[in-house]
XYZ file of C-alpha atoms in Angstrom:
726
model
C 52.185 -75.627 -56.814
C 52.130 -79.368 -56.086
C 49.079 -81.312 -57.223
C 47.154 -83.622 -54.933
C 46.675 -87.343 -55.484
C 44.125 -88.393 -58.081
C 41.785 -89.951 -55.555
C 41.500 -86.628 -53.718
C 40.714 -84.867 -56.997
C 37.869 -87.351 -57.605
C 36.491 -86.727 -54.125
C 36.554 -82.972 -54.704
C 34.831 -83.308 -58.061
C 32.119 -85.515 -56.578
C 31.579 -83.113 -53.661
C 31.354 -80.232 -56.132
C 28.804 -82.128 -58.200
C 26.522 -82.851 -55.259
C 27.207 -79.686 -53.278
C 24.135 -77.924 -52.010
C 23.104 -74.485 -53.179
C 23.503 -71.646 -50.709
C 20.421 -69.853 -49.405
C 20.365 -66.532 -47.604
C 17.801 -65.454 -45.048
C 16.271 -62.945 -47.473
C 15.802 -64.947 -50.627
C 19.368 -64.610 -51.917
C 20.541 -67.737 -53.697
C 24.074 -68.677 -54.623
C 25.695 -71.640 -56.302
C 28.095 -73.721 -54.220
C 31.205 -71.712 -53.307
C 34.410 -71.990 -55.327
C 36.337 -75.186 -54.605
C 39.850 -74.624 -53.305
C 42.271 -77.452 -53.930
C 43.331 -79.408 -50.852
C 47.088 -79.910 -50.861
C 48.005 -81.514 -47.528
C 51.082 -80.452 -45.604
C 51.811 -82.326 -42.380
C 53.571 -80.648 -39.434
C 54.896 -82.426 -36.368
C 54.519 -80.493 -33.122
C 56.285 -82.375 -30.353
C 54.878 -85.689 -31.542
C 51.469 -84.396 -32.627
C 50.973 -84.523 -36.398
C 48.709 -81.841 -37.860
C 47.528 -81.606 -41.463
C 47.098 -78.260 -43.199
C 45.247 -78.636 -46.500
C 45.529 -74.985 -47.491
C 49.125 -74.087 -46.733
C 49.475 -72.994 -50.348
C 47.133 -70.066 -49.639
C 49.784 -68.530 -47.379
C 51.641 -67.343 -50.484
C 49.781 -64.134 -51.325
C 51.644 -63.593 -54.589
C 51.284 -66.982 -56.219
C 49.055 -67.193 -59.325
C 46.942 -69.845 -57.605
C 46.276 -67.615 -54.583
C 45.462 -64.603 -56.748
C 43.015 -66.757 -58.732
C 41.454 -67.917 -55.450
C 41.026 -64.294 -54.310
C 39.442 -63.296 -57.622
C 36.984 -66.203 -57.491
C 36.030 -65.491 -53.883
C 35.554 -61.779 -54.527
C 33.315 -62.560 -57.503
C 31.291 -64.939 -55.316
C 30.922 -62.321 -52.574
C 29.972 -59.648 -55.119
C 27.268 -61.963 -56.425
C 25.809 -62.119 -52.918
C 26.024 -58.370 -52.295
C 24.380 -57.488 -55.606
C 21.356 -59.549 -54.591
C 21.180 -58.126 -51.081
C 17.935 -56.104 -51.024
C 18.981 -53.622 -48.319
C 22.565 -52.837 -49.291
C 21.796 -49.779 -51.434
C 19.561 -48.385 -48.719
C 22.323 -49.007 -46.168
C 24.701 -46.939 -48.300
C 22.183 -44.099 -48.420
C 21.617 -44.288 -44.656
C 25.326 -44.415 -43.804
C 26.291 -41.463 -45.984
C 24.963 -38.719 -43.644
C 26.264 -40.615 -40.600
C 29.806 -40.895 -41.955
C 30.199 -37.880 -44.241
C 30.248 -35.501 -41.274
C 32.824 -33.025 -40.025
C 35.409 -34.525 -37.672
C 38.275 -33.075 -35.617
C 41.195 -34.363 -33.606
C 42.338 -32.939 -30.283
C 44.650 -30.000 -31.093
C 48.344 -29.547 -30.339
C 49.172 -26.152 -28.807
C 52.347 -24.426 -29.955
C 53.397 -20.751 -29.767
C 49.832 -19.598 -29.123
C 48.377 -21.471 -32.102
C 46.432 -24.716 -32.438
C 47.272 -27.500 -34.908
C 44.867 -30.356 -35.602
C 43.265 -32.649 -38.135
C 39.862 -31.751 -39.553
C 37.632 -33.324 -42.152
C 34.771 -31.249 -43.501
C 31.401 -32.810 -44.251
C 31.527 -34.345 -47.716
C 35.318 -34.694 -47.804
C 36.976 -38.076 -48.144
C 40.015 -37.470 -45.944
C 41.046 -35.181 -43.102
C 43.534 -32.343 -43.669
C 45.968 -30.675 -41.264
C 44.838 -27.231 -40.064
C 46.151 -24.358 -37.983
C 44.091 -21.929 -35.910
C 45.808 -18.705 -34.838
C 44.822 -18.346 -31.207
C 41.686 -19.654 -29.552
C 39.293 -17.540 -31.596
C 41.095 -18.058 -34.878
C 41.201 -14.326 -35.570
C 42.983 -13.468 -38.796
C 44.058 -10.135 -37.375
C 43.638 -8.189 -34.157
C 39.871 -8.337 -34.494
C 37.962 -11.291 -33.136
C 35.658 -13.260 -35.382
C 32.578 -15.060 -34.101
C 33.395 -18.163 -36.146
C 36.974 -19.447 -35.760
C 39.000 -19.239 -38.940
C 41.087 -22.340 -39.591
C 43.859 -22.423 -42.174
C 44.339 -25.625 -44.141
C 48.041 -26.507 -44.299
C 48.269 -30.048 -45.669
C 45.556 -31.506 -47.901
C 45.910 -35.191 -48.891
C 43.925 -34.485 -52.055
C 46.817 -32.277 -53.166
C 49.277 -35.114 -52.571
C 47.487 -37.834 -54.530
C 44.354 -38.359 -56.589
C 43.853 -41.640 -54.759
C 41.066 -40.971 -52.207
C 42.598 -43.643 -49.962
C 45.717 -41.539 -49.406
C 45.611 -40.057 -45.905
C 47.795 -37.822 -43.748
C 48.371 -37.754 -39.982
C 49.826 -34.943 -37.908
C 52.805 -36.383 -36.013
C 54.402 -33.362 -34.308
C 54.690 -29.583 -34.337
C 57.961 -27.810 -33.592
C 58.077 -25.763 -30.385
C 58.131 -22.495 -32.294
C 55.130 -23.610 -34.370
C 56.996 -23.092 -37.642
C 57.254 -26.708 -38.799
C 54.994 -29.745 -38.937
C 55.981 -33.381 -39.213
C 53.277 -35.492 -40.804
C 52.825 -38.988 -42.175
C 51.385 -39.998 -45.537
C 49.716 -43.405 -45.727
C 48.289 -45.359 -48.642
C 45.092 -47.278 -47.866
C 45.050 -48.997 -44.503
C 48.697 -50.029 -44.397
C 50.643 -49.551 -41.171
C 53.599 -48.208 -43.127
C 53.777 -44.495 -43.914
C 56.279 -41.935 -45.191
C 57.222 -38.891 -43.086
C 57.368 -35.337 -44.451
C 58.080 -31.872 -43.042
C 55.976 -28.780 -43.751
C 57.091 -25.158 -43.359
C 54.297 -23.006 -41.928
C 56.010 -19.783 -43.025
C 56.759 -20.971 -46.571
C 53.391 -22.734 -46.748
C 54.808 -25.758 -48.480
C 56.545 -29.064 -47.710
C 60.312 -29.155 -47.458
C 62.332 -31.625 -49.485
C 62.885 -33.819 -46.432
C 61.053 -37.156 -46.657
C 61.647 -40.296 -44.626
C 60.884 -43.570 -46.429
C 57.838 -45.745 -45.841
C 58.023 -47.651 -42.597
C 56.395 -48.205 -39.220
C 57.256 -45.210 -37.020
C 56.681 -45.381 -33.270
C 57.617 -41.775 -32.583
C 58.441 -38.604 -34.503
C 59.515 -35.482 -32.618
C 61.314 -32.247 -33.448
C 64.464 -31.239 -31.635
C 64.000 -28.249 -29.293
C 65.687 -25.925 -31.812
C 63.484 -27.175 -34.698
C 66.579 -28.072 -36.723
C 66.195 -31.824 -36.519
C 63.785 -34.687 -36.167
C 64.089 -37.694 -33.871
C 62.310 -40.729 -35.253
C 61.961 -44.313 -34.037
C 61.315 -46.771 -36.855
C 60.892 -50.521 -36.572
C 61.349 -53.448 -38.931
C 61.742 -57.212 -38.591
C 65.101 -56.756 -36.856
C 63.899 -54.275 -34.248
C 63.453 -50.578 -33.516
C 66.110 -47.905 -34.065
C 66.095 -44.239 -33.061
C 67.664 -41.788 -35.518
C 68.266 -38.053 -35.670
C 67.566 -36.438 -39.026
C 68.946 -32.936 -39.587
C 66.470 -30.860 -41.594
C 67.766 -30.206 -45.088
C 70.198 -33.154 -45.193
C 70.119 -36.547 -46.890
C 68.548 -39.500 -45.097
C 71.775 -41.409 -45.528
C 73.395 -38.946 -43.124
C 70.885 -39.613 -40.324
C 72.611 -40.419 -37.052
C 71.789 -43.544 -35.069
C 70.996 -42.451 -31.514
C 69.694 -45.574 -29.803
C 69.052 -49.224 -30.561
C 70.439 -52.742 -30.992
C 71.881 -52.964 -27.477
C 71.717 -51.141 -24.166
C 72.558 -51.826 -20.539
C 74.094 -55.162 -21.430
C 70.986 -56.434 -23.263
C 70.343 -56.936 -26.944
C 67.243 -55.140 -28.240
C 65.420 -57.531 -30.560
C 62.422 -57.553 -32.890
C 59.794 -57.429 -30.126
C 61.518 -54.661 -28.150
C 59.606 -51.629 -29.420
C 60.449 -48.147 -28.243
C 59.610 -44.509 -28.721
C 61.256 -41.235 -27.745
C 60.128 -37.878 -26.432
C 61.843 -34.725 -25.200
C 60.884 -33.171 -21.880
C 59.155 -29.794 -22.015
C 62.176 -27.996 -20.608
C 64.327 -29.550 -23.386
C 66.545 -31.080 -20.725
C 66.157 -34.796 -21.453
C 65.640 -37.170 -24.348
C 63.565 -40.020 -22.894
C 63.366 -43.544 -24.363
C 60.517 -45.862 -23.359
C 61.088 -49.513 -24.335
C 58.066 -51.819 -24.484
C 58.917 -55.518 -24.531
C 56.300 -57.086 -26.800
C 52.670 -56.212 -27.528
C 51.301 -55.840 -24.963
C 54.441 -55.129 -23.023
C 55.004 -57.362 -20.036
C 58.003 -55.219 -19.180
C 58.680 -51.536 -19.842
C 62.102 -49.931 -19.414
C 62.890 -46.201 -19.394
C 66.211 -44.491 -19.958
C 67.179 -40.881 -20.665
C 69.949 -38.645 -21.965
C 70.882 -35.179 -20.724
C 70.625 -32.953 -23.818
C 72.322 -30.044 -22.029
C 75.552 -32.084 -22.020
C 76.466 -33.000 -25.597
C 77.695 -36.554 -25.955
C 76.432 -37.645 -22.549
C 75.435 -41.329 -22.219
C 71.967 -42.640 -21.544
C 71.090 -43.186 -17.889
C 68.511 -45.601 -16.473
C 65.311 -44.474 -14.818
C 63.866 -48.000 -14.472
C 65.151 -51.261 -15.916
C 64.556 -54.989 -15.767
C 61.249 -55.125 -13.866
C 58.315 -57.128 -15.229
C 55.899 -54.227 -14.919
C 54.752 -51.276 -16.993
C 55.922 -47.678 -16.494
C 55.061 -44.356 -18.197
C 56.720 -41.074 -17.268
C 56.236 -37.305 -17.469
C 59.036 -34.985 -16.373
C 58.210 -31.546 -14.995
C 59.662 -29.067 -12.504
C 62.641 -31.272 -11.803
C 60.600 -34.386 -11.041
C 59.932 -37.689 -12.784
C 56.236 -38.596 -12.390
C 55.474 -42.206 -13.232
C 52.339 -44.264 -13.682
C 53.005 -47.926 -12.987
C 51.371 -51.233 -12.097
C 54.504 -52.321 -10.230
C 53.188 -53.911 -7.017
C 49.848 -52.251 -7.864
C 47.729 -54.031 -10.534
C 45.287 -51.101 -10.700
C 48.083 -48.564 -11.074
C 49.432 -45.643 -9.020
C 51.394 -42.434 -9.623
C 54.888 -42.163 -8.132
C 57.619 -39.549 -8.111
C 60.748 -41.367 -9.169
C 64.405 -40.881 -8.409
C 66.894 -42.316 -10.913
C 69.284 -44.861 -9.489
C 67.012 -46.305 -6.800
C 64.318 -48.988 -6.880
C 60.603 -48.099 -7.097
C 60.043 -49.234 -3.507
C 61.819 -46.047 -2.415
C 59.924 -43.717 -4.744
C 57.378 -41.330 -3.290
C 53.700 -42.178 -3.796
C 51.805 -39.215 -5.240
C 48.475 -40.887 -6.128
C 47.998 -44.269 -4.428
C 46.412 -47.342 -5.955
C 42.638 -47.559 -5.567
C 39.857 -49.994 -6.391
C 39.481 -48.511 -9.892
C 42.176 -48.967 -12.517
C 44.172 -45.923 -13.634
C 43.866 -45.916 -17.410
C 46.047 -42.894 -18.137
C 47.430 -39.696 -16.619
C 48.742 -36.362 -17.798
C 50.197 -33.204 -16.321
C 48.773 -29.987 -17.756
C 49.090 -26.549 -16.231
C 50.988 -27.950 -13.274
C 48.140 -30.307 -12.299
C 47.890 -34.089 -12.531
C 44.834 -35.418 -14.380
C 44.180 -39.084 -13.583
C 41.613 -40.945 -15.681
C 40.243 -44.085 -14.081
C 37.712 -46.672 -15.128
C 34.907 -47.288 -12.656
C 33.151 -50.384 -13.989
C 34.396 -49.394 -17.457
C 33.033 -45.838 -17.216
C 35.443 -42.886 -17.378
C 36.120 -40.837 -14.246
C 38.804 -38.131 -14.080
C 40.288 -36.746 -10.859
C 42.616 -33.761 -10.542
C 45.582 -33.520 -8.155
C 48.351 -31.091 -7.311
C 51.900 -32.212 -8.024
C 52.250 -33.343 -4.423
C 49.102 -35.476 -4.669
C 46.472 -33.321 -2.997
C 42.942 -33.642 -4.492
C 42.066 -30.634 -6.672
C 38.696 -31.526 -8.153
C 37.165 -33.715 -10.845
C 35.964 -33.489 -14.429
C 32.287 -34.402 -14.675
C 30.858 -36.179 -17.701
C 27.339 -36.406 -19.056
C 26.177 -39.990 -18.555
C 27.808 -43.294 -19.475
C 30.627 -42.807 -21.930
C 34.304 -42.721 -22.728
C 36.510 -39.706 -22.050
C 39.981 -39.191 -23.405
C 42.799 -38.135 -21.156
C 43.475 -34.406 -20.804
C 45.955 -33.461 -23.525
C 48.466 -30.692 -23.153
C 51.872 -29.942 -21.631
C 52.814 -29.103 -18.053
C 53.565 -25.559 -19.249
C 50.163 -25.081 -20.945
C 47.332 -23.348 -19.128
C 44.684 -25.045 -21.243
C 44.140 -28.713 -21.872
C 41.802 -30.598 -24.207
C 39.709 -33.732 -23.849
C 36.919 -35.522 -25.675
C 33.821 -37.430 -24.594
C 31.660 -39.888 -26.543
C 29.576 -43.051 -26.255
C 27.779 -45.600 -28.398
C 24.854 -43.179 -28.678
C 26.731 -39.857 -28.535
C 29.184 -38.610 -31.202
C 32.543 -37.323 -29.913
C 32.727 -33.775 -28.592
C 36.046 -31.990 -27.895
C 36.387 -29.511 -25.033
C 39.042 -27.062 -23.879
C 39.521 -26.894 -20.109
C 41.116 -24.063 -18.140
C 43.447 -25.686 -15.614
C 43.229 -22.632 -13.334
C 39.448 -22.358 -13.080
C 38.196 -25.741 -14.312
C 35.958 -23.981 -16.845
C 35.348 -25.934 -20.038
C 34.561 -24.574 -23.494
C 33.441 -26.338 -26.648
C 36.184 -26.778 -29.248
C 34.455 -29.025 -31.775
C 31.210 -30.972 -32.084
C 30.084 -32.758 -35.246
C 26.559 -32.407 -36.581
C 25.342 -35.976 -36.974
C 21.773 -36.990 -37.923
C 21.403 -39.179 -34.856
C 18.973 -38.165 -32.121
C 20.669 -39.329 -28.932
C 17.590 -38.760 -26.763
C 15.718 -41.503 -28.630
C 18.178 -44.132 -27.418
C 19.351 -45.537 -24.122
C 22.671 -46.998 -23.031
C 22.779 -49.165 -19.946
C 25.118 -51.578 -18.244
C 24.347 -55.105 -17.121
C 26.398 -57.655 -15.178
C 26.353 -61.417 -15.663
C 28.335 -64.419 -14.471
C 30.796 -66.265 -16.661
C 31.354 -70.023 -16.655
C 33.596 -69.913 -13.579
C 31.379 -67.459 -11.689
C 33.372 -64.308 -12.507
C 31.128 -61.255 -12.800
C 31.424 -59.593 -16.231
C 30.049 -56.155 -17.224
C 28.353 -55.479 -20.544
C 27.023 -52.367 -22.264
C 23.679 -52.658 -24.062
C 22.255 -49.932 -26.306
C 18.948 -49.703 -28.096
C 16.068 -47.505 -29.059
C 13.851 -46.564 -26.114
C 10.835 -48.835 -25.953
C 12.366 -51.538 -28.142
C 10.617 -54.872 -27.424
C 12.517 -57.326 -25.247
C 10.785 -60.516 -26.403
C 13.530 -62.253 -28.373
C 12.366 -60.957 -31.746
C 14.848 -58.089 -32.159
C 18.092 -58.375 -34.037
C 21.161 -57.863 -31.866
C 24.742 -57.094 -32.854
C 27.473 -57.910 -30.328
C 31.134 -57.030 -30.638
C 34.123 -57.483 -28.369
C 37.879 -57.774 -28.101
C 39.161 -59.267 -24.825
C 42.916 -58.920 -25.106
C 46.125 -56.923 -25.023
C 45.133 -55.010 -21.879
C 42.817 -52.858 -24.028
C 39.615 -51.602 -22.433
C 36.435 -51.621 -24.532
C 34.886 -48.338 -23.417
C 31.773 -46.831 -25.069
C 32.898 -45.049 -28.252
C 30.990 -43.675 -31.213
C 30.876 -45.639 -34.458
C 28.553 -44.688 -37.367
C 28.103 -48.353 -38.247
C 26.738 -49.176 -34.788
C 24.529 -46.070 -34.992
C 23.033 -47.432 -38.223
C 22.237 -50.719 -36.526
C 20.476 -48.907 -33.695
C 18.505 -46.753 -36.126
C 17.142 -49.867 -37.831
C 15.692 -51.076 -34.538
C 18.384 -53.494 -33.400
C 20.134 -53.865 -30.071
C 23.888 -53.388 -29.755
C 25.969 -55.023 -27.001
C 29.614 -55.011 -25.875
C 30.742 -57.332 -23.049
C 33.993 -56.440 -21.265
C 35.722 -59.804 -21.175
C 38.839 -60.732 -19.307
C 42.040 -60.129 -21.243
C 41.223 -56.419 -21.463
C 42.340 -53.706 -19.087
C 38.960 -52.778 -17.609
C 39.899 -53.921 -14.090
C 43.662 -53.663 -14.171
C 46.511 -56.011 -14.958
C 45.015 -58.931 -13.022
C 41.965 -58.760 -15.340
C 44.301 -58.796 -18.327
C 46.309 -61.749 -17.029
C 43.157 -63.830 -16.648
C 42.804 -63.790 -20.444
C 46.406 -64.381 -21.523
C 48.386 -67.445 -22.611
C 46.801 -70.660 -21.288
C 43.903 -68.650 -19.812
C 42.701 -67.372 -23.198
C 39.702 -69.690 -23.004
C 38.379 -67.454 -20.204
C 37.833 -64.738 -22.833
C 35.785 -67.052 -25.015
C 33.796 -68.339 -22.047
C 32.987 -64.762 -20.999
C 31.789 -64.082 -24.548
C 29.553 -67.148 -24.710
C 28.127 -66.324 -21.282
C 27.292 -62.829 -22.579
C 25.474 -64.363 -25.543
C 23.459 -66.688 -23.313
C 22.574 -63.813 -20.992
C 21.228 -61.747 -23.896
C 19.223 -64.714 -25.156
C 17.889 -65.619 -21.699
C 16.891 -61.997 -21.056
C 15.137 -61.990 -24.450
C 17.061 -59.160 -26.005
C 17.362 -61.497 -28.975
C 17.429 -65.158 -29.995
C 20.037 -67.246 -31.838
C 18.349 -66.775 -35.218
C 18.551 -62.974 -34.814
C 22.028 -62.856 -33.232
C 24.902 -61.222 -35.162
C 28.487 -60.858 -33.973
C 31.408 -58.860 -35.307
C 35.070 -58.459 -34.421
C 38.411 -57.639 -35.969
C 42.063 -58.488 -35.319
C 42.190 -60.100 -31.872
C 38.417 -59.696 -32.008
C 38.599 -61.707 -35.239
C 40.152 -64.530 -33.220
C 37.125 -64.224 -30.932
C 34.891 -64.633 -33.981
C 36.851 -67.713 -35.028
C 36.370 -69.277 -31.587
C 32.648 -68.477 -31.810
C 32.422 -70.269 -35.150
C 34.235 -73.393 -33.972
C 33.134 -73.652 -30.324
C 29.497 -72.505 -30.281
C 28.133 -71.942 -33.796
C 24.616 -72.702 -32.552
C 24.452 -69.426 -30.607
C 24.805 -67.134 -33.603
C 23.183 -66.630 -36.986
C 25.716 -64.331 -38.672
C 29.408 -63.592 -38.130
C 31.604 -60.810 -39.551
C 35.234 -61.758 -38.991
C 37.627 -58.909 -39.854
C 41.406 -58.995 -40.280
C 41.481 -62.082 -38.075
C 44.032 -64.285 -36.359
C 42.812 -67.843 -36.952
C 45.787 -70.182 -37.358
C 47.281 -69.797 -33.897
C 49.953 -72.412 -34.549
C 51.607 -70.296 -37.244
C 50.562 -66.668 -36.603
C 53.946 -65.737 -35.104
C 55.723 -66.464 -38.386
C 54.053 -63.665 -40.360
C 53.964 -59.864 -40.419
C 53.923 -58.481 -36.842
C 52.871 -61.767 -35.277
C 56.095 -62.263 -33.315
C 55.265 -59.148 -31.268
C 52.160 -60.869 -29.869
C 53.866 -63.907 -28.393
C 53.846 -61.956 -25.103
C 50.034 -62.235 -25.182
C 49.327 -65.610 -26.773
C 52.526 -67.610 -26.506
C 53.960 -69.629 -29.391
C 53.302 -73.146 -30.675
C 57.054 -73.409 -31.171
C 57.326 -73.820 -27.381
C 56.384 -77.269 -26.124
C 54.542 -76.030 -23.023
C 52.477 -73.505 -24.976
C 51.584 -75.645 -27.975
C 48.819 -77.711 -26.262
C 46.581 -74.811 -25.245
C 47.046 -72.995 -28.562
C 46.170 -76.168 -30.446
C 43.106 -76.684 -28.263
C 41.482 -73.355 -29.176
C 43.089 -72.358 -32.509
C 40.047 -71.895 -34.793
C 41.709 -73.154 -37.969
C 42.667 -76.457 -36.360
C 39.233 -76.933 -34.753
C 36.910 -76.765 -37.743
C 34.759 -79.896 -37.700
C 33.906 -81.687 -40.965
C 30.287 -81.803 -42.113
C 29.036 -79.325 -39.507
C 26.368 -76.637 -39.600
C 28.063 -73.266 -39.428
C 26.348 -69.837 -39.378
C 26.539 -67.292 -42.175
C 30.070 -65.869 -42.196
C 31.836 -63.016 -43.944
C 35.617 -62.886 -43.646
C 36.985 -59.413 -44.307
C 40.630 -58.594 -45.046
C 42.924 -57.089 -47.665
C 46.360 -57.061 -49.230
C 47.405 -53.937 -47.321
C 46.962 -55.561 -43.924
C 50.616 -55.569 -42.928
C 49.768 -56.278 -39.278
C 47.701 -59.480 -39.349
C 48.555 -61.484 -42.449
C 45.481 -62.012 -44.678
C 46.476 -65.670 -45.021
C 44.342 -66.443 -41.949
C 41.130 -65.355 -43.662
C 42.078 -67.006 -46.958
C 42.778 -70.395 -45.384
C 39.760 -70.348 -43.079
C 37.415 -69.427 -45.923
C 38.594 -72.341 -48.033
C 38.350 -74.772 -45.126
C 34.880 -73.749 -43.936
C 33.448 -73.650 -47.445
C 34.616 -77.231 -47.922
C 32.979 -78.648 -44.770
C 29.890 -76.573 -43.840
C 26.581 -78.353 -44.335
C 24.277 -75.563 -43.135
C 23.606 -74.103 -46.582
C 24.398 -70.653 -45.172
C 26.738 -68.317 -47.116
C 30.440 -68.303 -46.237
C 32.078 -65.357 -47.983
C 35.503 -63.769 -48.322
C 35.506 -59.993 -48.773
C 39.056 -59.283 -49.905
C 40.277 -55.776 -50.672
C 43.286 -55.306 -52.895
C 43.709 -51.750 -51.514
C 42.576 -51.739 -47.867
C 44.427 -52.808 -44.751
C 44.390 -53.059 -40.960
C 44.871 -49.397 -40.066
C 42.581 -46.455 -40.611
C 43.113 -44.334 -43.687
C 40.654 -45.407 -46.361
C 38.383 -42.726 -47.781
C 34.996 -42.024 -46.217
C 33.293 -43.332 -49.345
C 35.283 -46.565 -49.144
C 34.409 -46.860 -45.455
C 30.724 -46.396 -46.275
C 30.898 -49.142 -48.897
C 32.730 -51.491 -46.522
C 30.308 -50.790 -43.677
C 27.343 -51.292 -45.991
C 28.746 -54.669 -47.038
C 29.188 -55.706 -43.406
C 25.898 -54.382 -42.080
C 23.656 -55.494 -44.947
C 25.143 -58.985 -44.627
C 24.621 -59.144 -40.852
C 21.123 -57.634 -40.967
C 19.964 -59.902 -43.782
C 21.404 -63.051 -42.223
C 19.664 -62.415 -38.883
C 16.199 -62.058 -40.370
C 13.405 -64.619 -40.236
C 14.497 -67.756 -42.130
C 11.060 -68.529 -43.519
C 10.535 -65.363 -45.516
C 12.248 -62.217 -46.743
C 12.489 -59.510 -44.154
C 13.756 -55.968 -44.495
C 14.798 -53.642 -41.725
C 12.020 -51.737 -40.036
C 12.527 -48.220 -41.264
C 12.418 -45.642 -38.517
C 11.044 -42.119 -38.937
C 13.703 -39.648 -39.995
C 15.494 -38.209 -37.009
């Protein structure tokens, strides 16, 4: 690595000598943070010269970067060992997180296949239940009997090895499942024989798979795998070598090249008639194309269902009809019955666009289930295939429901419901009668009736009305003295609906408020809401967030000294903007797996996929607005910044950890607040789920004990108010 000029070295040594000690809100003291060497690199963006002092930290494998990571981890560990509530947080989180959990089951040949993790286990296994009651024989047992098929503990001694059920063959005799190490996006694919009760020799190599599906005869496996060059769809014949896999789709179609940001997945219609390819152009997709192949005619070409329109489409084929959800000429979405070969204007409307956005739809038991968001709260309506209303699914209070899962040929469907104060419950619904039955409900030591979840509305900087969920213990004082934790996302057309998280439950149990504003950039009010937070309008997201913070302060839910914020990924970018634009509003920030250098993000890992959301500094018209808000380029020297913990890891193969490394070094070098700025860097964890429950508890304890401690009273030590056991 190049060395900096001698005068810069002297400046660094002098600043190190006179650097202030770091003081936590609860009596924790630290020496000055490690000094990272400034090694300036100057870039020229269309005449604007920008200096990057920590470009060398982009190389994750260099000895200098590894030494930096080791020093920062040691510094963070020194803080956490002094934190007086961390051990108690671990003890509190254990019963909240070490609970039984289930996934919504897949129905095949009269049996149910699903993931389940028993209380006390570190990872979920793949199970099968024979029939609804799980009877082992002709008799019916009162407690369903589930058979464990794939146990990750039998695959590896590493507790961070996880499995995921990808597909079940139509005859129920084979499973396709993924095996993932830590939180990496990449996973291998294996096949399990239900009759032989063991895995077959077939194994697809580690990669990012967008779809995995058995052929109708169970003799093969279609898989779509992506890399830096793009996505390709292959057919693997069970029992053959991977080298013999046949390329089915990719590289080029309909006169267009399919590049790195053209991501697609495949599925086969329930009647085994068609292989359907859905191509999403970027993340999020501004344009979605759909094509299909007639599997009843071997060697037939792919035909186009919809192509070349800057809108999103999703299709289900049943009873000879293509049913499509789209925002084409309908920002809130509608359901159409499509005819290949003609434009959508001529398609028949089945469910028209309404004032509430259609989030998803499914067809189960010959009925259409349409899930909408009404002011970010789930509502599900039922229709016949010709669009006649056929009822609703009612939910208990404010919360988030899944879509109804199942196939058009299934009588029964499954859905889940949860909220910030209610753990997820899975139900089976009879599509003929509408009757619902409980499939799975975890036993969590959290007394929902002691808490309340409400929704407030406030105005953003430009007058736009923004909704926000606020949760807290009933009777909690609203005088500005309570700690409050706010999280958000605001991007990629993703809606932040109320979902259960043990970490947020812990915060509520300690007597803090929890808040989630639904900023523009999400999908809460349709595509127009999303577009108001994209590209050059990204600042709207940040303004919505700051307006939410001011509302909570003005309404005395909290005050700046008790205000904590947390976010990851695109939400990590939100944290970065909070740090650089309005640090005075917040006392503590947890910034996870973040995007922070918005001038260079597209060059690393999966960053190129997101240029359809953010734009790219490599384009002259997009550079100015990215430069204006990019957190890394907007850190101000000798400024008072709040307490910050950056959280990332080597296995984050989605957002490159370089963002957190560089931002840590920069902020530690300029902050004059005396508050801790820490880097929590895992050499095993990553962006995706998959770490063990114990590892998740440790990570959550690190986050929560940091945020709780750094939002206490600055004048004296203050521990969380312990609540009576629930």
